[in-house]
């Protein structure tokens, strides 16, 4: 499971590698769905966007060659999902304009597509990285980390609930934050801080 994003893309070139496709699907399906929903697609339309994108990836991945100079997978995926959503919304506007139901047109998001895609891209990779880190540490340590770092509960509460001292909480935070940053760097193909 500890593959880099690039190696995962190389692994899914083998359409028979079910493990690689499951891992790819676990990362990218929720991301594509969130992006479509954020731009006003309903659940059925969002699933259509996801299926379209996953099918396109499946059909074109055999031609994938890792060359950062030509562009990144992230950029290609962003273009693919943006185009599909634009087409979906354009068809919806045309249908709504014909029927006169202008109230059904969703309000535009405050975020531009670039910013929204970036937020969702990072969020989904963070979620996946957290799942990977969770497998590597004790449940108590992971839960204390989540409560302290993500839920921002006071260290005193964490210590009382998990029978830890403040030094243990801070050491775990440092160690797991470092692991999380490494997982994120691996998943996104970007240098670790």
Tab-separated table of C-alpha atoms in Angstrom:
chain	number	residue	atom	x	y	z
A	1	UNK	CA	0.000	0.000	0.000
A	2	UNK	CA	2.973	2.278	0.470
A	3	UNK	CA	3.205	3.227	-3.204
A	4	UNK	CA	3.940	6.589	-4.637
A	5	UNK	CA	1.288	8.251	-6.710
A	6	UNK	CA	3.412	7.751	-9.819
A	7	UNK	CA	3.935	4.068	-9.118
A	8	UNK	CA	0.200	3.684	-8.486
A	9	UNK	CA	-0.490	5.226	-11.891
A	10	UNK	CA	2.018	2.835	-13.409
A	11	UNK	CA	0.383	-0.102	-11.609
A	12	UNK	CA	-3.107	0.719	-12.910
A	13	UNK	CA	-1.756	0.505	-16.450
A	14	UNK	CA	-2.220	-3.196	-15.812
A	15	UNK	CA	-6.003	-3.321	-15.990
A	16	UNK	CA	-5.939	-6.702	-14.224
A	17	UNK	CA	-4.243	-5.286	-11.088
A	18	UNK	CA	-7.381	-5.190	-8.931
A	19	UNK	CA	-5.451	-4.080	-5.838
A	20	UNK	CA	-4.065	-1.022	-7.620
A	21	UNK	CA	-7.483	-0.128	-9.026
A	22	UNK	CA	-9.102	-0.453	-5.564
A	23	UNK	CA	-6.483	1.852	-4.070
A	24	UNK	CA	-6.830	4.317	-6.946
A	25	UNK	CA	-10.619	4.236	-6.621
A	26	UNK	CA	-10.437	4.805	-2.846
A	27	UNK	CA	-8.435	7.985	-3.379
A	28	UNK	CA	-9.946	9.505	-6.513
A	29	UNK	CA	-13.640	8.489	-6.598
A	30	UNK	CA	-14.560	10.516	-3.456
A	31	UNK	CA	-12.506	13.456	-4.738
A	32	UNK	CA	-14.307	13.544	-8.082
A	33	UNK	CA	-17.697	13.152	-6.394
A	34	UNK	CA	-17.049	16.015	-3.942
A	35	UNK	CA	-15.926	18.277	-6.763
A	36	UNK	CA	-19.052	17.550	-8.819
A	37	UNK	CA	-21.359	18.058	-5.831
A	38	UNK	CA	-19.589	21.305	-4.921
A	39	UNK	CA	-20.408	22.630	-8.389
A	40	UNK	CA	-24.103	21.918	-8.095
A	41	UNK	CA	-24.442	18.426	-9.502
A	42	UNK	CA	-27.030	16.286	-7.776
A	43	UNK	CA	-26.087	12.790	-6.545
A	44	UNK	CA	-26.989	11.111	-9.844
A	45	UNK	CA	-25.146	13.707	-11.917
A	46	UNK	CA	-22.125	13.500	-9.605
A	47	UNK	CA	-21.996	9.744	-10.092
A	48	UNK	CA	-22.195	10.312	-13.862
A	49	UNK	CA	-19.206	12.666	-13.637
A	50	UNK	CA	-17.273	10.121	-11.574
A	51	UNK	CA	-18.075	7.264	-13.936
A	52	UNK	CA	-17.140	9.344	-16.967
A	53	UNK	CA	-13.785	10.300	-15.423
A	54	UNK	CA	-12.965	6.803	-14.148
A	55	UNK	CA	-13.845	5.310	-17.533
A	56	UNK	CA	-11.653	7.871	-19.313
A	57	UNK	CA	-8.774	7.072	-16.961
A	58	UNK	CA	-9.262	3.341	-17.525
A	59	UNK	CA	-9.323	3.834	-21.299
A	60	UNK	CA	-6.307	6.144	-21.500
A	61	UNK	CA	-3.999	5.009	-18.683
A	62	UNK	CA	-2.125	2.578	-20.929
A	63	UNK	CA	-0.698	5.593	-22.765
A	64	UNK	CA	0.412	7.248	-19.504
A	65	UNK	CA	4.105	8.030	-19.320
A	66	UNK	CA	5.465	9.865	-16.339
A	67	UNK	CA	7.021	13.073	-17.631
A	68	UNK	CA	6.596	16.120	-15.365
A	69	UNK	CA	7.751	18.359	-18.217
A	70	UNK	CA	4.639	17.405	-20.214
A	71	UNK	CA	2.295	17.971	-17.298
A	72	UNK	CA	1.054	16.173	-14.244
A	73	UNK	CA	-1.729	13.685	-13.701
A	74	UNK	CA	-3.371	16.200	-11.367
A	75	UNK	CA	-3.682	18.760	-14.175
A	76	UNK	CA	-5.068	16.208	-16.617
A	77	UNK	CA	-7.608	14.978	-14.046
A	78	UNK	CA	-8.642	18.553	-13.209
A	79	UNK	CA	-9.216	19.313	-16.897
A	80	UNK	CA	-11.156	16.084	-17.355
A	81	UNK	CA	-13.517	16.667	-14.412
A	82	UNK	CA	-13.936	20.391	-15.142
A	83	UNK	CA	-14.917	19.689	-18.744
A	84	UNK	CA	-17.399	16.998	-17.741
A	85	UNK	CA	-19.036	19.253	-15.142
A	86	UNK	CA	-19.157	22.210	-17.542
A	87	UNK	CA	-20.882	20.019	-20.130
A	88	UNK	CA	-23.315	18.720	-17.538
A	89	UNK	CA	-24.184	22.203	-16.273
A	90	UNK	CA	-24.445	23.615	-19.796
A	91	UNK	CA	-26.935	20.881	-20.719
A	92	UNK	CA	-28.864	21.547	-17.522
A	93	UNK	CA	-29.008	25.306	-18.249
A	94	UNK	CA	-30.209	24.603	-21.778
A	95	UNK	CA	-32.910	22.292	-20.441
A	96	UNK	CA	-33.894	24.767	-17.714
A	97	UNK	CA	-33.960	27.655	-20.180
A	98	UNK	CA	-36.291	25.682	-22.447
A	99	UNK	CA	-38.663	24.891	-19.588
A	100	UNK	CA	-38.413	28.279	-17.900
A	101	UNK	CA	-37.412	26.809	-14.527
A	102	UNK	CA	-34.630	29.287	-13.820
A	103	UNK	CA	-34.858	28.766	-10.050
A	104	UNK	CA	-33.361	25.300	-10.527
A	105	UNK	CA	-29.998	26.697	-11.636
A	106	UNK	CA	-27.539	26.320	-8.751
A	107	UNK	CA	-25.801	29.395	-7.407
A	108	UNK	CA	-22.178	29.668	-8.406
A	109	UNK	CA	-19.665	28.553	-5.832
A	110	UNK	CA	-17.558	31.192	-4.089
A	111	UNK	CA	-14.471	29.268	-5.176
A	112	UNK	CA	-13.193	29.217	-8.705
A	113	UNK	CA	-12.728	25.713	-10.181
A	114	UNK	CA	-8.950	25.866	-9.705
A	115	UNK	CA	-9.162	26.667	-5.972
A	116	UNK	CA	-11.973	24.233	-5.324
A	117	UNK	CA	-10.195	21.394	-7.115
A	118	UNK	CA	-7.027	22.122	-5.117
A	119	UNK	CA	-8.950	22.045	-1.803
A	120	UNK	CA	-10.656	18.780	-2.644
A	121	UNK	CA	-7.419	17.268	-4.007
A	122	UNK	CA	-5.590	18.024	-0.759
A	123	UNK	CA	-8.504	17.001	1.463
A	124	UNK	CA	-8.910	13.618	-0.175
A	125	UNK	CA	-5.192	12.879	-0.127
A	126	UNK	CA	-5.067	13.903	3.535
A	127	UNK	CA	-7.926	11.526	4.343
A	128	UNK	CA	-6.141	8.687	2.569
A	129	UNK	CA	-2.836	9.529	4.282
A	130	UNK	CA	-4.600	9.460	7.658
A	131	UNK	CA	-5.915	5.966	6.870
A	132	UNK	CA	-2.386	4.826	6.039
A	133	UNK	CA	-0.950	6.327	9.234
A	134	UNK	CA	-3.740	4.775	11.285
A	135	UNK	CA	-2.583	1.305	10.207
A	136	UNK	CA	0.933	1.968	11.499
A	137	UNK	CA	0.237	3.091	15.065
A	138	UNK	CA	-1.701	1.947	18.092
A	139	UNK	CA	-5.375	2.873	18.092
A	140	UNK	CA	-5.055	4.854	21.339
A	141	UNK	CA	-2.158	6.895	19.933
A	142	UNK	CA	-3.985	7.599	16.692
A	143	UNK	CA	-7.234	8.578	18.431
A	144	UNK	CA	-5.375	10.899	20.806
A	145	UNK	CA	-3.628	12.485	17.811
A	146	UNK	CA	-6.911	13.043	15.968
A	147	UNK	CA	-8.570	14.503	19.053
A	148	UNK	CA	-5.660	16.824	19.773
A	149	UNK	CA	-4.561	17.898	16.288
A	150	UNK	CA	-7.682	17.672	14.152
A	151	UNK	CA	-10.493	18.177	16.644
A	152	UNK	CA	-8.317	20.656	18.591
A	153	UNK	CA	-9.309	19.360	22.006
A	154	UNK	CA	-7.243	20.653	24.951
A	155	UNK	CA	-4.222	18.575	25.915
A	156	UNK	CA	-5.593	18.178	29.443
A	157	UNK	CA	-8.715	16.454	28.119
A	158	UNK	CA	-6.621	14.184	25.895
A	159	UNK	CA	-4.392	13.218	28.821
A	160	UNK	CA	-7.372	12.424	31.039
A	161	UNK	CA	-9.248	10.426	28.401
A	162	UNK	CA	-6.301	8.367	27.132
A	163	UNK	CA	-4.290	8.141	30.360
A	164	UNK	CA	-1.325	9.989	28.843
A	165	UNK	CA	0.891	12.796	30.042
A	166	UNK	CA	1.349	16.048	28.075
A	167	UNK	CA	4.833	15.035	26.940
A	168	UNK	CA	3.453	11.831	25.377
A	169	UNK	CA	0.740	13.789	23.580
A	170	UNK	CA	3.240	16.301	22.164
A	171	UNK	CA	5.698	13.582	21.092
A	172	UNK	CA	2.907	11.666	19.361
A	173	UNK	CA	1.775	14.839	17.644
A	174	UNK	CA	5.299	15.467	16.342
A	175	UNK	CA	5.857	11.860	15.242
A	176	UNK	CA	2.462	11.395	13.555
A	177	UNK	CA	2.523	14.828	11.909
A	178	UNK	CA	5.860	13.869	10.379
A	179	UNK	CA	4.469	10.499	9.203
A	180	UNK	CA	1.423	12.258	7.789
A	181	UNK	CA	3.580	14.769	5.887
A	182	UNK	CA	5.634	11.909	4.425
A	183	UNK	CA	2.490	10.054	3.327
A	184	UNK	CA	1.090	13.231	1.773
A	185	UNK	CA	4.346	13.835	-0.108
A	186	UNK	CA	4.277	10.272	-1.369
A	187	UNK	CA	0.635	10.415	-2.423
A	188	UNK	CA	0.766	13.798	-4.112
A	189	UNK	CA	4.236	13.437	-5.604
A	190	UNK	CA	5.408	16.628	-3.932
A	191	UNK	CA	8.480	17.097	-1.761
A	192	UNK	CA	8.038	16.557	1.955
A	193	UNK	CA	8.444	19.724	4.067
